[in-house]
């Protein structure tokens, strides 16, 4: 898995406020339909951007609970949400939420479940904290949807194979609906959001993934350092030549507790 150190956290903070990731977050927000006075838990809240948006939506009579296992992420989240008394930022995991049973109206998670070793256990944990009829929205990437151009396809494949080591499940959106139904949820919708970049936007998803993938492959000795650097250089050169192309689909799964 990735370590969210200070440098990674800073990079994520820039891109997470860019158009690509903001759009994905907005689709999850819209699917959740937050209302005044509700209690909502943001599972894997990261730097708190969605938690803050939920806090505005539920108001002083509600509660937005951000949960994340990374202390490096919780610091920025607390700072971002410090002006809202309705926010709680807590350390915890998707499989062990620091929330009392049956106290939450809605739960949301954006790009977290692909890192979990026990997805059914996490869904069961959300079911525990939700009230009857409570809503669950999970957004995650299906990694098989990745389309990424390179003149050196073998090297591109090696970089992707390296990146595959940083998560535990590459097809979360495909397996979530059946897991949810087995645990007692009614699946109401699955919404695809495709990010396509052909110019290499400075605040885009592709820019973030390029930096993280090159660093991850190098740090974990998956490829020689010069190969990771060469791949990164090639992608920047393709962008300068007008030949860059990247596409990836994120899916938002909406469900309701019976």
Coordinates of C-alpha atoms in Angstrom, one line a residue:
X1 CA 0.0 0.0 0.0
X2 CA 1.0 3.6 -0.4
X3 CA 2.3 5.5 2.6
X4 CA 0.6 8.8 2.9
X5 CA 3.6 10.8 4.1
X6 CA 3.8 14.6 4.1
X7 CA 4.9 14.8 0.4
X8 CA 2.2 12.4 -0.8
X9 CA -0.4 14.2 1.3
X10 CA 0.6 17.6 -0.3
X11 CA 0.3 16.1 -3.8
X12 CA -3.1 14.6 -3.0
X13 CA -4.4 17.8 -1.6
X14 CA -3.6 19.6 -4.9
X15 CA -5.1 17.0 -7.2
X16 CA -8.1 16.3 -4.9
X17 CA -9.2 19.9 -5.4
X18 CA -8.8 19.7 -9.2
X19 CA -11.6 19.1 -11.6
X20 CA -11.1 15.4 -12.2
X21 CA -11.4 14.3 -8.5
X22 CA -13.9 17.0 -7.6
X23 CA -16.2 15.6 -10.2
X24 CA -16.0 12.1 -8.7
X25 CA -16.6 13.5 -5.2
X26 CA -19.6 15.4 -6.4
X27 CA -21.2 12.3 -7.9
X28 CA -20.8 10.5 -4.6
X29 CA -22.2 13.5 -2.7
X30 CA -25.2 13.7 -5.1
X31 CA -25.9 10.0 -4.7
X32 CA -25.8 10.3 -0.9
X33 CA -28.4 13.2 -0.9
X34 CA -27.3 14.6 2.5
X35 CA -30.0 16.5 4.4
X36 CA -30.1 18.8 7.3
X37 CA -29.7 17.2 10.8
X38 CA -28.5 13.9 9.5
X39 CA -25.5 12.0 10.9
X40 CA -23.1 10.9 8.1
X41 CA -19.9 9.0 8.3
X42 CA -17.2 9.5 5.7
X43 CA -15.1 6.3 5.6
X44 CA -11.5 7.0 4.7
X45 CA -12.0 10.7 4.8
X46 CA -8.4 11.5 3.9
X47 CA -7.8 15.2 3.9
X48 CA -11.4 16.0 4.7
X49 CA -12.7 17.6 1.5
X50 CA -15.9 15.5 1.4
X51 CA -16.3 15.6 5.2
X52 CA -16.4 19.4 4.9
X53 CA -19.0 19.3 2.2
X54 CA -21.1 17.0 4.2
X55 CA -20.8 19.3 7.3
X56 CA -22.2 22.2 5.3
X57 CA -25.1 20.0 4.1
X58 CA -26.1 18.6 7.5
X59 CA -25.7 21.9 9.4
X60 CA -25.4 22.5 13.1
X61 CA -28.2 20.0 13.9
X62 CA -26.4 17.2 12.2
X63 CA -23.0 15.5 12.4
X64 CA -20.3 14.7 9.8
X65 CA -17.9 12.0 11.1
X66 CA -14.6 11.6 9.2
X67 CA -12.8 8.3 9.8
X68 CA -9.3 7.5 8.5
X69 CA -6.4 5.3 9.7
X70 CA -3.7 7.7 8.6
X71 CA -2.5 10.3 11.1
X72 CA -0.9 12.2 8.2
X73 CA -4.3 12.6 6.6
X74 CA -6.2 13.4 9.8
X75 CA -4.1 16.5 10.5
X76 CA -5.1 18.3 7.3
X77 CA -8.7 17.0 7.7
X78 CA -9.0 18.5 11.2
X79 CA -7.5 21.8 10.0
X80 CA -9.9 22.0 7.0
X81 CA -13.0 21.3 9.1
X82 CA -12.0 23.2 12.3
X83 CA -14.7 25.9 11.8
X84 CA -17.5 23.4 12.0
X85 CA -18.7 22.2 15.4
X86 CA -20.7 19.4 13.7
X87 CA -17.6 17.6 12.5
X88 CA -15.8 14.8 14.3
X89 CA -12.5 13.5 12.8
X90 CA -11.6 10.1 14.2
X91 CA -8.9 7.5 13.7
X92 CA -10.2 4.2 12.6
X93 CA -10.7 1.8 9.7
X94 CA -13.5 0.7 7.5
X95 CA -13.6 -2.7 9.3
X96 CA -13.6 -1.1 12.7
X97 CA -15.5 2.1 12.7
X98 CA -15.4 4.2 15.9
X99 CA -19.1 4.7 15.8
X100 CA -22.0 3.3 17.9
X101 CA -24.3 0.8 16.5
X102 CA -27.4 2.1 14.6
X103 CA -26.5 5.8 15.0
X104 CA -25.7 6.8 11.5
X105 CA -28.2 7.9 8.8
X106 CA -25.8 7.6 5.9
X107 CA -22.3 6.4 5.0
X108 CA -20.0 7.2 2.1
X109 CA -16.6 6.1 1.0
X110 CA -14.5 7.3 -2.0
X111 CA -11.7 5.1 -3.3
X112 CA -11.0 3.2 -0.1
X113 CA -12.5 -0.3 -0.6
X114 CA -9.8 -1.2 -3.2
X115 CA -7.3 -1.2 -0.4
X116 CA -9.2 -3.5 2.0
X117 CA -8.4 -7.1 2.7
X118 CA -11.9 -7.9 3.9
X119 CA -14.5 -6.1 1.8
X120 CA -17.5 -8.2 3.1
X121 CA -16.4 -7.4 6.7
X122 CA -16.3 -3.7 5.9
X123 CA -19.8 -3.8 4.4
X124 CA -21.1 -5.6 7.5
X125 CA -19.4 -3.0 9.7
X126 CA -21.3 -0.2 7.8
X127 CA -24.5 -2.1 8.2
X128 CA -23.9 -2.2 11.9
X129 CA -23.6 1.5 12.3
X130 CA -26.4 2.5 9.9
X131 CA -30.0 3.0 11.1
X132 CA -32.6 0.8 9.3
X133 CA -33.2 2.3 5.8
X134 CA -29.8 4.1 6.0
X135 CA -27.9 4.8 2.8
X136 CA -24.5 3.6 1.7
X137 CA -22.5 5.1 -1.2
X138 CA -19.2 3.7 -2.3
X139 CA -17.1 5.1 -5.1
X140 CA -14.1 3.1 -6.4
X141 CA -12.1 2.6 -9.6
X142 CA -12.3 -0.5 -11.7
X143 CA -8.6 -0.8 -12.7
X144 CA -9.4 -3.0 -15.7
X145 CA -10.9 0.2 -17.3
X146 CA -7.5 1.9 -17.5
X147 CA -6.4 3.0 -21.0
X148 CA -3.0 4.7 -21.1
X149 CA -1.0 5.3 -24.3
X150 CA 2.8 4.7 -24.5
X151 CA 5.2 4.1 -27.3
X152 CA 6.8 1.5 -25.1
X153 CA 4.0 -0.9 -24.3
X154 CA 6.1 -3.4 -22.4
X155 CA 7.5 -0.8 -20.1
X156 CA 4.0 0.6 -19.6
X157 CA 2.8 -2.9 -18.6
X158 CA 5.6 -3.2 -16.1
X159 CA 4.6 0.1 -14.5
X160 CA 1.0 -0.9 -14.3
X161 CA 2.0 -4.3 -12.8
X162 CA 4.0 -2.5 -10.2
X163 CA 1.0 -0.3 -9.4
X164 CA -1.1 -3.3 -9.0
X165 CA 0.8 -4.1 -5.8
X166 CA -0.5 -1.0 -4.0
X167 CA -4.1 -2.2 -3.7
X168 CA -5.8 -5.5 -2.8
X169 CA -8.7 -5.5 -5.3
X170 CA -8.7 -4.1 -8.8
X171 CA -12.4 -4.8 -9.6
X172 CA -14.3 -3.4 -6.6
X173 CA -17.2 -2.0 -8.5
X174 CA -17.9 -5.3 -10.2
X175 CA -18.1 -7.3 -6.9
X176 CA -19.7 -4.7 -4.6
X177 CA -23.3 -5.2 -5.6
X178 CA -23.4 -8.9 -4.9
X179 CA -21.6 -8.5 -1.6
X180 CA -24.0 -5.7 -0.5
X181 CA -27.0 -7.8 -1.4
X182 CA -25.7 -10.8 0.5
X183 CA -25.2 -8.7 3.6
X184 CA -28.6 -7.2 3.5
X185 CA -28.5 -4.1 1.4
X186 CA -30.7 -3.1 -1.6
X187 CA -28.5 -1.9 -4.4
X188 CA -30.2 1.1 -6.0
X189 CA -27.8 2.4 -8.6
X190 CA -24.3 2.1 -10.2
X191 CA -23.0 5.3 -11.8
X192 CA -19.9 5.4 -14.0
X193 CA -17.6 8.5 -14.1
X194 CA -14.9 8.3 -16.7
X195 CA -11.9 10.6 -16.5
X196 CA -10.2 11.2 -19.8
X197 CA -7.1 13.4 -20.2
X198 CA -5.3 14.1 -23.5
X199 CA -3.4 17.2 -22.4
X200 CA -1.9 16.1 -19.0
X201 CA -3.6 18.7 -16.8
X202 CA -1.4 19.9 -13.9
X203 CA -4.2 19.2 -11.4
X204 CA -5.5 16.1 -13.1
X205 CA -5.8 12.5 -12.0
X206 CA -3.2 11.4 -14.6
X207 CA -0.6 13.8 -13.2
X208 CA -1.1 12.5 -9.7
X209 CA -0.9 8.8 -10.8
X210 CA 2.3 9.4 -12.8
X211 CA 4.1 10.9 -9.9
X212 CA 2.8 8.2 -7.4
X213 CA 3.4 5.3 -9.8
X214 CA 7.0 6.3 -10.6
X215 CA 7.8 6.8 -6.9
X216 CA 6.1 3.6 -5.9
X217 CA 7.8 1.4 -8.6
X218 CA 11.2 2.9 -7.7
X219 CA 10.8 2.7 -3.9
X220 CA 9.7 -0.9 -4.0
X221 CA 12.3 -2.0 -6.6
X222 CA 9.7 -3.2 -9.0
X223 CA 11.6 -1.7 -11.9
X224 CA 15.1 -0.2 -12.1
X225 CA 15.1 3.5 -11.1
X226 CA 16.1 4.6 -14.7
X227 CA 13.1 2.7 -16.1
X228 CA 10.6 4.5 -13.8
X229 CA 12.3 7.8 -14.6
X230 CA 12.3 7.0 -18.3
X231 CA 8.5 6.2 -18.3
X232 CA 7.8 9.5 -16.5
X233 CA 9.9 11.4 -19.0
X234 CA 8.2 9.7 -21.9
X235 CA 4.7 10.6 -20.7
X236 CA 5.7 14.2 -20.3
X237 CA 7.2 14.2 -23.7
X238 CA 4.0 12.7 -25.2
X239 CA 2.0 15.5 -23.6
X240 CA 4.4 18.1 -25.1
X241 CA 3.9 16.5 -28.5
X242 CA 0.2 16.4 -28.2
X243 CA 0.1 12.5 -28.1
X244 CA -0.8 12.0 -24.4
X245 CA -3.9 9.9 -23.7
X246 CA -5.3 8.5 -20.4
X247 CA -8.7 7.3 -19.4
X248 CA -10.0 5.6 -16.3
X249 CA -13.5 4.8 -15.0
X250 CA -14.7 5.3 -11.4
X251 CA -18.0 3.8 -10.4
X252 CA -20.4 5.0 -7.6
X253 CA -22.5 2.2 -6.1
X254 CA -25.5 3.3 -4.1
X255 CA -27.4 1.0 -1.7
X256 CA -29.9 1.1 1.2
X257 CA -29.9 -1.0 4.4
X258 CA -33.1 -3.1 4.6

